[in-house]
Coordinates of C-alpha atoms and ligand atoms in Angstrom, one line a residue:
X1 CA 0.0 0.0 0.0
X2 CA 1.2 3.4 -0.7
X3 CA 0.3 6.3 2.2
X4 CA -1.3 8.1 -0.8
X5 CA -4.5 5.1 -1.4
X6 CA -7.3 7.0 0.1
X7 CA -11.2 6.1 -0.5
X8 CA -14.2 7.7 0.1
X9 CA -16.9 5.8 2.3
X10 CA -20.2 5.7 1.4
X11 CA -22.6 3.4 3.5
X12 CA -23.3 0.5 1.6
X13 CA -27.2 0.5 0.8
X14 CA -28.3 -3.0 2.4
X15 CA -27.1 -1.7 6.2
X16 CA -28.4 1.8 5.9
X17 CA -31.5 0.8 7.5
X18 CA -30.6 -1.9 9.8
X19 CA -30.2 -0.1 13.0
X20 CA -34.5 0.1 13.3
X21 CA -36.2 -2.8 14.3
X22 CA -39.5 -3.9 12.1
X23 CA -42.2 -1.6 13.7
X24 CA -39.9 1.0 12.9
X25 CA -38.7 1.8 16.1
X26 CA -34.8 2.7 16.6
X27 CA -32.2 0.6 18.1
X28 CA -30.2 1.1 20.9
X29 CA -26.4 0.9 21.1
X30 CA -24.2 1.3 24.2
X31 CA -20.5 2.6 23.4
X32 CA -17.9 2.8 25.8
X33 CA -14.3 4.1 25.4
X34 CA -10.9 3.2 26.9
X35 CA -7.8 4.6 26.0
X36 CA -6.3 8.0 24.5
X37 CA -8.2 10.9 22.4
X38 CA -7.5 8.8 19.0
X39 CA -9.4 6.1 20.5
X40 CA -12.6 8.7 22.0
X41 CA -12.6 9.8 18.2
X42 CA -12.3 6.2 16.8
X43 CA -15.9 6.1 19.3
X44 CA -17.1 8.9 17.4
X45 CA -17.0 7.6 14.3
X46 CA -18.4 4.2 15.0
X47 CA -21.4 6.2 17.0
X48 CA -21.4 7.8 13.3
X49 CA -22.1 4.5 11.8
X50 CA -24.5 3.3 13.9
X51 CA -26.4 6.8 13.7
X52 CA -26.3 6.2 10.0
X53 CA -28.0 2.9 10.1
X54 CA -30.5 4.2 12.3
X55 CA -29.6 3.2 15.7
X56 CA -30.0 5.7 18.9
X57 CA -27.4 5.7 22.0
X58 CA -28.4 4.6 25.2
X59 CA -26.6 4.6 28.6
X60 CA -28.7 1.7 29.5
X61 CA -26.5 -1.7 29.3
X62 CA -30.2 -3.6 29.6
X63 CA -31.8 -1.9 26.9
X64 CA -29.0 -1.9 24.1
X65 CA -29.2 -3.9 21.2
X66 CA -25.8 -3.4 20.3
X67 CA -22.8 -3.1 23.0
X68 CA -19.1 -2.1 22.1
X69 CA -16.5 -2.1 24.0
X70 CA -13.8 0.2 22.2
X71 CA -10.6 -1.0 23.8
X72 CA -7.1 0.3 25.1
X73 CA -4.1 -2.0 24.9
X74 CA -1.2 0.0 26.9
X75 CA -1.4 -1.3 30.1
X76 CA -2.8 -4.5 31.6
X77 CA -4.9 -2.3 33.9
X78 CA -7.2 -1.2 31.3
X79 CA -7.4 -4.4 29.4
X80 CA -8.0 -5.6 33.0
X81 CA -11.2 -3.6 32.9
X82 CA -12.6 -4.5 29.8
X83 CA -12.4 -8.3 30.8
X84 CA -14.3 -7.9 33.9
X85 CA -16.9 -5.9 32.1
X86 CA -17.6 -8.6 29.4
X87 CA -17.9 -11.4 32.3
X88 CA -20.4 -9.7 34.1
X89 CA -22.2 -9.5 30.4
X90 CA -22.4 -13.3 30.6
X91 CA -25.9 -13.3 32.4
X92 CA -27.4 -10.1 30.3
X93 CA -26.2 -12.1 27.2
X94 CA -28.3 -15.4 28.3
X95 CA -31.8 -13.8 29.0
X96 CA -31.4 -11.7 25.5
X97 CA -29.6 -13.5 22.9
X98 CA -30.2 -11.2 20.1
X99 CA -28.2 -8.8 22.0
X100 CA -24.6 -8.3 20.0
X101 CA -21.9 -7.9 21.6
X102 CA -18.7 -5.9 20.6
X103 CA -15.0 -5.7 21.5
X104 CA -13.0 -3.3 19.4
X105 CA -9.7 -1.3 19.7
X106 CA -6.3 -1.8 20.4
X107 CA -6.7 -4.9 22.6
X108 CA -8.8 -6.6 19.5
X109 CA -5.6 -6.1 17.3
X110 CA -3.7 -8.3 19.8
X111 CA -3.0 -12.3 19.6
X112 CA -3.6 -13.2 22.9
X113 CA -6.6 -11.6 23.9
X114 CA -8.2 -12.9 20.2
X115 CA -7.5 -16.1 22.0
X116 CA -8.7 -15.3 25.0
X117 CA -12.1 -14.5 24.0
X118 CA -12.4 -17.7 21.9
X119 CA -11.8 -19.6 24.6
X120 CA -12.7 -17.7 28.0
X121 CA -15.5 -15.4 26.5
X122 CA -17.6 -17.2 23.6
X123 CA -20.2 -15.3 24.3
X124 CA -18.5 -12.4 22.8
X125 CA -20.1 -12.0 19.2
X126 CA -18.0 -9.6 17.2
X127 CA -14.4 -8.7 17.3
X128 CA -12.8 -6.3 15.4
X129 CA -9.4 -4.4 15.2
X130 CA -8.7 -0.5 14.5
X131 CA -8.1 -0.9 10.7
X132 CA -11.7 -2.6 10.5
X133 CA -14.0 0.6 11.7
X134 CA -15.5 1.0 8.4
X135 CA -16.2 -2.4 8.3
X136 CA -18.9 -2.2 11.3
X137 CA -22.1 -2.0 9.7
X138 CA -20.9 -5.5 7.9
X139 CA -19.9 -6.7 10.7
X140 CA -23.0 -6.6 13.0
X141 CA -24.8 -8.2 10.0
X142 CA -22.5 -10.6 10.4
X143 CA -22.5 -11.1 14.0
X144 CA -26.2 -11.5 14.2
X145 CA -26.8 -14.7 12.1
X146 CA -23.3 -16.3 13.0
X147 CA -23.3 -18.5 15.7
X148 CA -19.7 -18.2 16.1
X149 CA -17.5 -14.9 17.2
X150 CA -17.4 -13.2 14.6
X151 CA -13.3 -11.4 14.3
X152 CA -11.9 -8.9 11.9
X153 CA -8.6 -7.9 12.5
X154 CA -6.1 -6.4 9.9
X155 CA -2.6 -5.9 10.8
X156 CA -2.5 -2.9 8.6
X157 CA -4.6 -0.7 6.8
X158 CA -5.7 -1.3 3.2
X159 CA -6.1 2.2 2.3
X160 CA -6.9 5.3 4.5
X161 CA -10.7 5.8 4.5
X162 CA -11.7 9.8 4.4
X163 CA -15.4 11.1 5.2
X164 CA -16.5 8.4 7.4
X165 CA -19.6 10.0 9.5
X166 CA -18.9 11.0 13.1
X167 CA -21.4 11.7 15.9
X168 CA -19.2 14.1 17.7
X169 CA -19.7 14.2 21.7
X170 CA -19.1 17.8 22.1
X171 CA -20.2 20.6 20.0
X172 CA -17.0 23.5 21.2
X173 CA -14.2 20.6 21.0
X174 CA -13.1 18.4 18.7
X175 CA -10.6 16.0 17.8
X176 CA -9.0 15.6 13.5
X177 CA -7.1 12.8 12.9
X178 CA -3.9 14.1 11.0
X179 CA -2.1 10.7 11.2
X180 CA -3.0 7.2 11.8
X181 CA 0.1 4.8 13.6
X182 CA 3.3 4.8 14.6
X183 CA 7.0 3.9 14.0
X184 CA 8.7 4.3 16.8
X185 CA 8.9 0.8 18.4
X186 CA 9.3 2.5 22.3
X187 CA 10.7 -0.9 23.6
X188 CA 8.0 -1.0 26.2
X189 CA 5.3 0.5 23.7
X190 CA 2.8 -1.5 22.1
X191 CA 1.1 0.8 19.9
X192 CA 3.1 0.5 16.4
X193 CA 1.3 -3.0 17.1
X194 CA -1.8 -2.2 17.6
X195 CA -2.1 1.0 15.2
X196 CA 0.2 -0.2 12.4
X197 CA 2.3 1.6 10.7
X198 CA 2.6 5.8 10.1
X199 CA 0.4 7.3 7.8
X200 CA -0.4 10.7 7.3
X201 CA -3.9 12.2 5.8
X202 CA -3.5 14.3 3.0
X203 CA -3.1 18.0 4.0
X204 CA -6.2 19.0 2.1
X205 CA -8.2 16.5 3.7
X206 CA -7.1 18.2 6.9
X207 CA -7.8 21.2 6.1
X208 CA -10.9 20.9 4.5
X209 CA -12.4 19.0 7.6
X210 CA -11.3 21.9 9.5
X211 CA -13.1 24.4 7.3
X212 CA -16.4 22.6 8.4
X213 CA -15.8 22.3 11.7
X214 CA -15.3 26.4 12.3
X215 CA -18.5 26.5 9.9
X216 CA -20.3 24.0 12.1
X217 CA -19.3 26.4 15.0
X218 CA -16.7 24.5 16.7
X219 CA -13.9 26.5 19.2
X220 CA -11.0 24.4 19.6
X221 CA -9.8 21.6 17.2
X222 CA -6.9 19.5 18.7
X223 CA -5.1 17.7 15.7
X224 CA -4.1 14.3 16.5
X225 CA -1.2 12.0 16.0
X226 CA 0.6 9.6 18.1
X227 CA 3.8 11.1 16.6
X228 CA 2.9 14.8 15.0
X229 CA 5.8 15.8 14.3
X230 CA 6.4 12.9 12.1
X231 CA 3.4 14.5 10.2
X232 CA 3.7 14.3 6.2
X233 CA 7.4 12.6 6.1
X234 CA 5.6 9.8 4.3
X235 CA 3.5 11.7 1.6
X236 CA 7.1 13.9 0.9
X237 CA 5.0 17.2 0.1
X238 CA 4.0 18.4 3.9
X239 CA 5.4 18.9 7.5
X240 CA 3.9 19.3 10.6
X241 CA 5.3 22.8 10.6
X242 CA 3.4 23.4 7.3
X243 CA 0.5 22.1 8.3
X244 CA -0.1 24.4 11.1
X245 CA 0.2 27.3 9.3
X246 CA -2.3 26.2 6.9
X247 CA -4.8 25.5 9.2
X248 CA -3.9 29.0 11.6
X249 CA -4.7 30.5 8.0
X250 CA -8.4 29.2 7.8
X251 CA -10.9 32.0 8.1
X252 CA -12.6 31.9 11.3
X253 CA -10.3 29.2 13.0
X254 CA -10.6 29.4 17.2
X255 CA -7.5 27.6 18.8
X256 CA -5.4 24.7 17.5
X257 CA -4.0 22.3 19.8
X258 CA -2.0 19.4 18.9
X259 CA -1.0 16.2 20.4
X260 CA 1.0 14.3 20.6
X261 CA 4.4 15.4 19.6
X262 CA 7.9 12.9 20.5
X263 CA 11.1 15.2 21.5
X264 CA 12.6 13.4 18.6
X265 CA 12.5 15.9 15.0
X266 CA 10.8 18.8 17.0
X267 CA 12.5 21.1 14.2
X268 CA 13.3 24.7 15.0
X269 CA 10.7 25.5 12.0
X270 CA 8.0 23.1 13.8
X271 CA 8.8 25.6 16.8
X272 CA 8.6 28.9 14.9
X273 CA 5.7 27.8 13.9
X274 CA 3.8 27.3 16.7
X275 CA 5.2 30.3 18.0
X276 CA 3.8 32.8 14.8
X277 CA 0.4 31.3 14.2
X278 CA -2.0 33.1 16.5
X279 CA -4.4 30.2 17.1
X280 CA -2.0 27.5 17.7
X281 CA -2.2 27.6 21.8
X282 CA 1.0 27.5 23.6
X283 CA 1.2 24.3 25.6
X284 CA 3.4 21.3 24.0
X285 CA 2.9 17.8 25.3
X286 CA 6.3 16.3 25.4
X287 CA 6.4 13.0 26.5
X288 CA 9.9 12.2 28.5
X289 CA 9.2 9.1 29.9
X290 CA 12.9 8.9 31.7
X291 CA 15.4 11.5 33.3
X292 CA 18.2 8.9 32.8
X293 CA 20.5 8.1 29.5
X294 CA 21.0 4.4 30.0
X295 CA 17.2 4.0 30.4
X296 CA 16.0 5.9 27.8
X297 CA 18.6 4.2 25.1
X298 CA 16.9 0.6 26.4
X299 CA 13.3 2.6 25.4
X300 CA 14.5 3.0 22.5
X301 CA 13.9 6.8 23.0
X302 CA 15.8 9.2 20.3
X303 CA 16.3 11.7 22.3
X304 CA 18.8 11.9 25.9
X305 CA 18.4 14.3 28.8
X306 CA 20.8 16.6 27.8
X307 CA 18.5 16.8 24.2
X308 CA 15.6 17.0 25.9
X309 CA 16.7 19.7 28.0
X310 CA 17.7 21.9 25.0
X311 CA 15.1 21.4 23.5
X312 CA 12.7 22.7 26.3
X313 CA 14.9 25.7 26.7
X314 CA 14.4 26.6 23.3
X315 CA 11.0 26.0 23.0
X316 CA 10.0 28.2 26.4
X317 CA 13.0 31.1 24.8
X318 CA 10.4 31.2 21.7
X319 CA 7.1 30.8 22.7
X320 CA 6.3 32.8 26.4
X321 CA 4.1 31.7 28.6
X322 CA 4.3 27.9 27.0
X323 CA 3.2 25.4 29.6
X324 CA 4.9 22.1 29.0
X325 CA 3.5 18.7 29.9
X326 CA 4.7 15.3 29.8
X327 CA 4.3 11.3 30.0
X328 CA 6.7 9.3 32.6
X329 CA 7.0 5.5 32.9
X330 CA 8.8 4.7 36.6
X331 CA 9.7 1.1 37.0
X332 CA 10.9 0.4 33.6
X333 CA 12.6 -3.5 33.8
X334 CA 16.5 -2.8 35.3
X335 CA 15.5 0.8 36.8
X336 CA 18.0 1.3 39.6
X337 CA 17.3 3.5 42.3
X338 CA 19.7 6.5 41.0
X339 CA 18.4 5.9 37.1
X340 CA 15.0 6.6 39.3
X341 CA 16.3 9.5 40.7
X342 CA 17.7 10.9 37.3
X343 CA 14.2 10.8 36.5
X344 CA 13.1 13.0 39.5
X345 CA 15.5 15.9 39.3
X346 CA 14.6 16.0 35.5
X347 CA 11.0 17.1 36.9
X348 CA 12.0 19.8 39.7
X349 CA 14.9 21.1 36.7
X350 CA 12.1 21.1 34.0
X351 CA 9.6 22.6 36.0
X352 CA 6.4 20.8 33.6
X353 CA 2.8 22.3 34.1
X354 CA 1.7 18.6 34.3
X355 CA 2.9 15.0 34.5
X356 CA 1.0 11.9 33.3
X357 CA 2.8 9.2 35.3
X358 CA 2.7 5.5 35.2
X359 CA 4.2 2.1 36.6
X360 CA 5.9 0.1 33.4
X361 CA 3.4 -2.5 32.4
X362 CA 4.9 -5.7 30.3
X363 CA 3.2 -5.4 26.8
X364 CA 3.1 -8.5 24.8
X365 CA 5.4 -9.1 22.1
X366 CA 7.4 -5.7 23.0
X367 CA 10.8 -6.4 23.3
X368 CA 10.7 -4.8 27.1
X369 CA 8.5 -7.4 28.1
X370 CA 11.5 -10.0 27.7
X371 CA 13.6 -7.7 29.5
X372 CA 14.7 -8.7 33.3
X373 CA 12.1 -7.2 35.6
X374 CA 14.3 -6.4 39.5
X375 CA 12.0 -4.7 41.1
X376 CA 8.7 -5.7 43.1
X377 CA 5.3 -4.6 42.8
X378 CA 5.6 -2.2 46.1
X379 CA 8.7 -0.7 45.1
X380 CA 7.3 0.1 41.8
X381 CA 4.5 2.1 43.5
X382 CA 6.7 3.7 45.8
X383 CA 8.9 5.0 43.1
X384 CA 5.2 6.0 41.5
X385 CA 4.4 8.1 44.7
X386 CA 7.6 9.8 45.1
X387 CA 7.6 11.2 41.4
X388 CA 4.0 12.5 42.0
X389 CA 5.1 14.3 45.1
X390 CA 8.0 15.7 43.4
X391 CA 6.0 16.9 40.8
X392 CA 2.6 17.8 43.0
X393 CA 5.2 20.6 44.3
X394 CA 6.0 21.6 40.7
X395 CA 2.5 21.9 39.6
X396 CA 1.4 24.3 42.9
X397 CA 4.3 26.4 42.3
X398 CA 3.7 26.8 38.3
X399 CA 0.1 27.3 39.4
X400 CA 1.0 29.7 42.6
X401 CA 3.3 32.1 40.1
X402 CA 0.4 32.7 37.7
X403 CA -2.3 34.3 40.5
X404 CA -3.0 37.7 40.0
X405 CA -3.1 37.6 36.3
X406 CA -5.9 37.6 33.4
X407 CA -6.0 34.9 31.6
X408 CA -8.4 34.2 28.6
X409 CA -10.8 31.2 29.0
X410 CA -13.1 29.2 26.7
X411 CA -15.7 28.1 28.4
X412 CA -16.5 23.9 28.5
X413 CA -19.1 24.2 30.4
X414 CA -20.4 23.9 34.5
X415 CA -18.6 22.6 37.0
X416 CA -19.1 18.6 37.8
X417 CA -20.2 19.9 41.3
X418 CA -21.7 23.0 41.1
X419 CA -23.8 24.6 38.3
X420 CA -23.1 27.8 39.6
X421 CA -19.5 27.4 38.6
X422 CA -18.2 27.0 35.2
X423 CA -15.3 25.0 34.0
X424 CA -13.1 25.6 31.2
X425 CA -9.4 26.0 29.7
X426 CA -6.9 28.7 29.7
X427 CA -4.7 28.3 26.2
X428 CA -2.3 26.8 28.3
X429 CA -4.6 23.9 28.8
X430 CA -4.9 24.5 32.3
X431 CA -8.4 23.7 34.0
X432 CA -10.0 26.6 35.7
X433 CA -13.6 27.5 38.0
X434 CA -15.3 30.4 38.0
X435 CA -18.6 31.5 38.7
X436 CA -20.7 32.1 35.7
X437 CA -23.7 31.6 33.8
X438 CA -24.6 28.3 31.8
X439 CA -25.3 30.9 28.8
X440 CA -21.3 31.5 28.4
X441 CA -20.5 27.8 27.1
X442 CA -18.7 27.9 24.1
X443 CA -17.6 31.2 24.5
X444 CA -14.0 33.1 25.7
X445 CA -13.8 34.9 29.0
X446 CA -11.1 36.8 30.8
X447 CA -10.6 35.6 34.3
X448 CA -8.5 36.6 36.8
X449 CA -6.9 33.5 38.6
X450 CA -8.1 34.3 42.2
X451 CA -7.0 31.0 43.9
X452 CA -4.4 28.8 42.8
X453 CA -4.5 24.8 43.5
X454 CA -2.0 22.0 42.4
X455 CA -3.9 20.6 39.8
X456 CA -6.9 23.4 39.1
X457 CA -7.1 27.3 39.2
X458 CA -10.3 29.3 40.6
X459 CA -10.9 32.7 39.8
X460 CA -13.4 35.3 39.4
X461 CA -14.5 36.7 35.5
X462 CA -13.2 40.0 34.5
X463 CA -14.9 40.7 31.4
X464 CA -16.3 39.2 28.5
X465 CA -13.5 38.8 25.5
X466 CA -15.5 41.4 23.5
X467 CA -15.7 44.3 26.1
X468 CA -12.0 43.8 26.4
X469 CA -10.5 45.6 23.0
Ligands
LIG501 N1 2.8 8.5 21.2 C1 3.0 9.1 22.5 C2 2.5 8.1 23.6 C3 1.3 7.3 23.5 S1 1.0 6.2 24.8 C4 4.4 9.4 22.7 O1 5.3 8.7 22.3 O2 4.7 10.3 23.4 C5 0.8 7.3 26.1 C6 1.8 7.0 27.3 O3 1.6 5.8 27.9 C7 3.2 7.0 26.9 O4 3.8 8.3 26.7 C8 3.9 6.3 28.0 O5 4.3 7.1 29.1 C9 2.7 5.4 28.5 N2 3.0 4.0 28.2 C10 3.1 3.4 27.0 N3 3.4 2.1 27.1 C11 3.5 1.8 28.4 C12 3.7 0.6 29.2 N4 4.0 -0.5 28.6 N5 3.7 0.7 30.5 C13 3.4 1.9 31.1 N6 3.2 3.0 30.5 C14 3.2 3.0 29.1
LIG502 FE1 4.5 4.3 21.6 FE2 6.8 5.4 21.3 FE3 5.1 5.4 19.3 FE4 4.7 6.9 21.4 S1 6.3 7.1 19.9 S2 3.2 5.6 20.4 S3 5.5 5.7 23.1 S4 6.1 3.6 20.2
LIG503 FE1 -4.5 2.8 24.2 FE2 -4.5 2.3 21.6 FE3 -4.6 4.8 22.4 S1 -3.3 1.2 23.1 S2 -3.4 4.7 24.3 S3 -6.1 3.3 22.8 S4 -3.6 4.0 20.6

């Protein structure tokens, strides 16, 4: 396949009507979502393929004629999850056979649990992986006469599959794939696996999907990618850098966000970029995932501290005000106690807005998982806890040094505990309270930050964004 194969899809004509039952009724499906943003979007599409056979959502496992479980692979935890939840569909499964049920994802694209769910969970009716999305409407034809599981799983994509319908969950925020995979082969990563390999969309594709999101109304578009930076090596005619400015230029474009971009080829024109175009917001999620050389060579990371470190001085020397977050694995197989520690004075010498820490989970068929594991189960979690601490006191004092000023604020909407209080993001991706009307969702407000916490701020509205010029 060359990156440059792209089809259109168009709902085949014998499923477009599938999703109501025969008095005409609608059918109910019930979607739920593990994993990182690509995998909420991948949700949104397939809700866009059910809605386009007919079918409603429900939150009701009982009432659903169709339930999906859209799957993260990265560590055992979540996959964890997703077992338990289809075993306790066992029962639900017995009184209503009709009912079809779904496991999709990054967990479908792996051997073992393919196996597993031959032989532990028969009662499991479809499986398919993340190259076989367009495939669903097939598929739950399929499912529903066959009396075994029914599994799909490519290894790689036949060709990249543009204007697939999506049923998008939020109507201010939304996520554009800009690249599907990943070639990185982190040794503990198992996502070139699951994903395949890189492959950007065409630029105009991008671009034009963008132009009917602002038309649609949408406020903040966050481009994804597991490796953006990487963006448009394989069709030889785009960059990342490129690419930002062409969608900055697209009349009525909010903010841009972007995620998520590998130290690695974070060019000096990819940061000039992102400094100059107005709507590109200034926050860069820089995964690290180790403070210490010797470990981060066995990750098969490109980049060392010492990079890294340049790097984040040039980036905050051309773009003020940027926060920087970041993604740390502790307890990587071998980790000694000073390789741990490298890893902790990297976060009080960085100084990130935000850390997304975990305990190294063995992935299978990554080469880390054959790699001699020394430490135990308790010492991983205490390394875990000491990390957060460290960077808990980071996070207040990044917080504490921004009270007193304005900041501006689109509005996501109220508060999970009071409907008083409204949440939303500075550019900087920062969460932030505030008392405020319902009314304001969608829109920008300046807020001063009254009360800063470790992880959120609380302030007090200044003005709206138009009374401020
Ligand atoms: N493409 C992104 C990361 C995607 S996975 C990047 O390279 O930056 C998100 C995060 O999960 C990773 O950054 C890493 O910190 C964590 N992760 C991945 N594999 C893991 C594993 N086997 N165990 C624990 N954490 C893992
Ligand atoms: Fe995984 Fe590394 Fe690819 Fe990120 S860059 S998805 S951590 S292999
Ligand atoms: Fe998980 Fe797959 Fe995303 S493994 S993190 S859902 S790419």
């Amino acid at each position: 396949m060359s990156n440059l194969d792209r089809t259109s899809y168009e709902m085949p004509d014998e499923y477009r009507y599938t999703g109501f039952n025969t008095d005409g009724t609608p059918k109910k499906y019930y979607l739920r979502t593990y994993g990182c943003q690509m995998n909420e979007h991948d949700t949104e599409v397939m809700a866009g393929l059910l809605q386009g056979m007919g079918y409603v959502p429900t939150d009701s496992q009982e009432e659903s004629d169709v339930i999906l479980f859209n799957t993260c692979a990265v560590r055992e935890n979540a996959e964890d999850k997703v077992f338990g939840e289809i075993g306790r569909l066992r029962p639900l499964k017995q009184r209503n056979p009709e009912l079809v049920l779904g496991l999709c994802g990054c967990m479908a694209q792996e051997q073992g649990v393919q196996k597993m769910v031959l032989e532990k969970f028969p009662w499991v009716d479809v499986v398919f992986g993340t190259h076989n999305i367009d495939r669903l409407p097939a598929l739950l034809a399929e499912a529903r006469t066959s009396q075994a599981t029914v599994m799909e799983v490519w290894d790689k994509a036949a060709e990249t599959v543009e204007d697939m319908p999506k049923a998008r969950k939020d109507n201010v925020r939304a996520w554009v794939n800009i690249q599907y995979g990943c070639n990185k082969f982190c040794t503990y990563c198992i996502v070139p696996y699951t994903r395949g390999r890189e492959r950007s969309r065409q630029p105009e594709d991008i671009v034009q999907e963008v132009r009917q999101l602002v038309a649609d109304g949408f406020k903040e578009i966050t481009l994804l990618g597991q490796n953006v930076n990487d963006y448009g090596v394989d069709l030889g005619t785009s960059s990342f850098a490129k690419l930002l400015r062409e969608v900055n230029d697209i009349p009525g474009i909010d903010r841009i966000r972007f995620t998520t971009s590998n130290p690695w080829n974070f060019s000096d024109d990819l940061i000039a970029a992102i400094a100059e175009c107005e709507h590109v917001v200034e926050h860069v999620h820089l995964p690290v995932q180790s403070g210490n050389n010797e470990i981060l060579k066995r990750m098969n990371r490109s980049h060392t501290r010492e990079y890294y470190l340049q790097l984040v001085k040039k980036i905050r020397a051309a773009i003020p005000g940027v926060s920087l977050t970041t993604d740390i694995i502790v307890g990587f197989p071998g980790e000694t106690e000073e390789q741990f520690e490298d890893t902790v004075s990297l976060v009080r010498e960085v100084q990130f807005d935000n850390a997304f820490t975990f305990i190294y989970s063995p992935r299978e068929n990554t080469p880390a998982a054959r790699f001699e594991d020394t430490l135990t189960l308790d010492e991983k979690k205490q390394r875990l806890y000491r990390l957060n601490e460290a960077q808990a006191e980071v996070c207040l004092k990044r917080n504490q040094d921004l009270k007193g000023e304005v900041v501006d604020v689109l509005v996501e909407g109220a508060s999970k505990t009071n409907a008083q209080v409204l949440s939303g993001r500075t550019r900087t991706n920062r969460l932030i309270l505030f008392p405020g009307s319902i009314d304001l969702r969608g829109q920008h407000v300046q807020v001063e930050i009254t009360h800063p916490q470790t992880f959120l701020l609380k302030g007090r509205m200044v003005t709206r964004e138009e009374e401020v010029s």
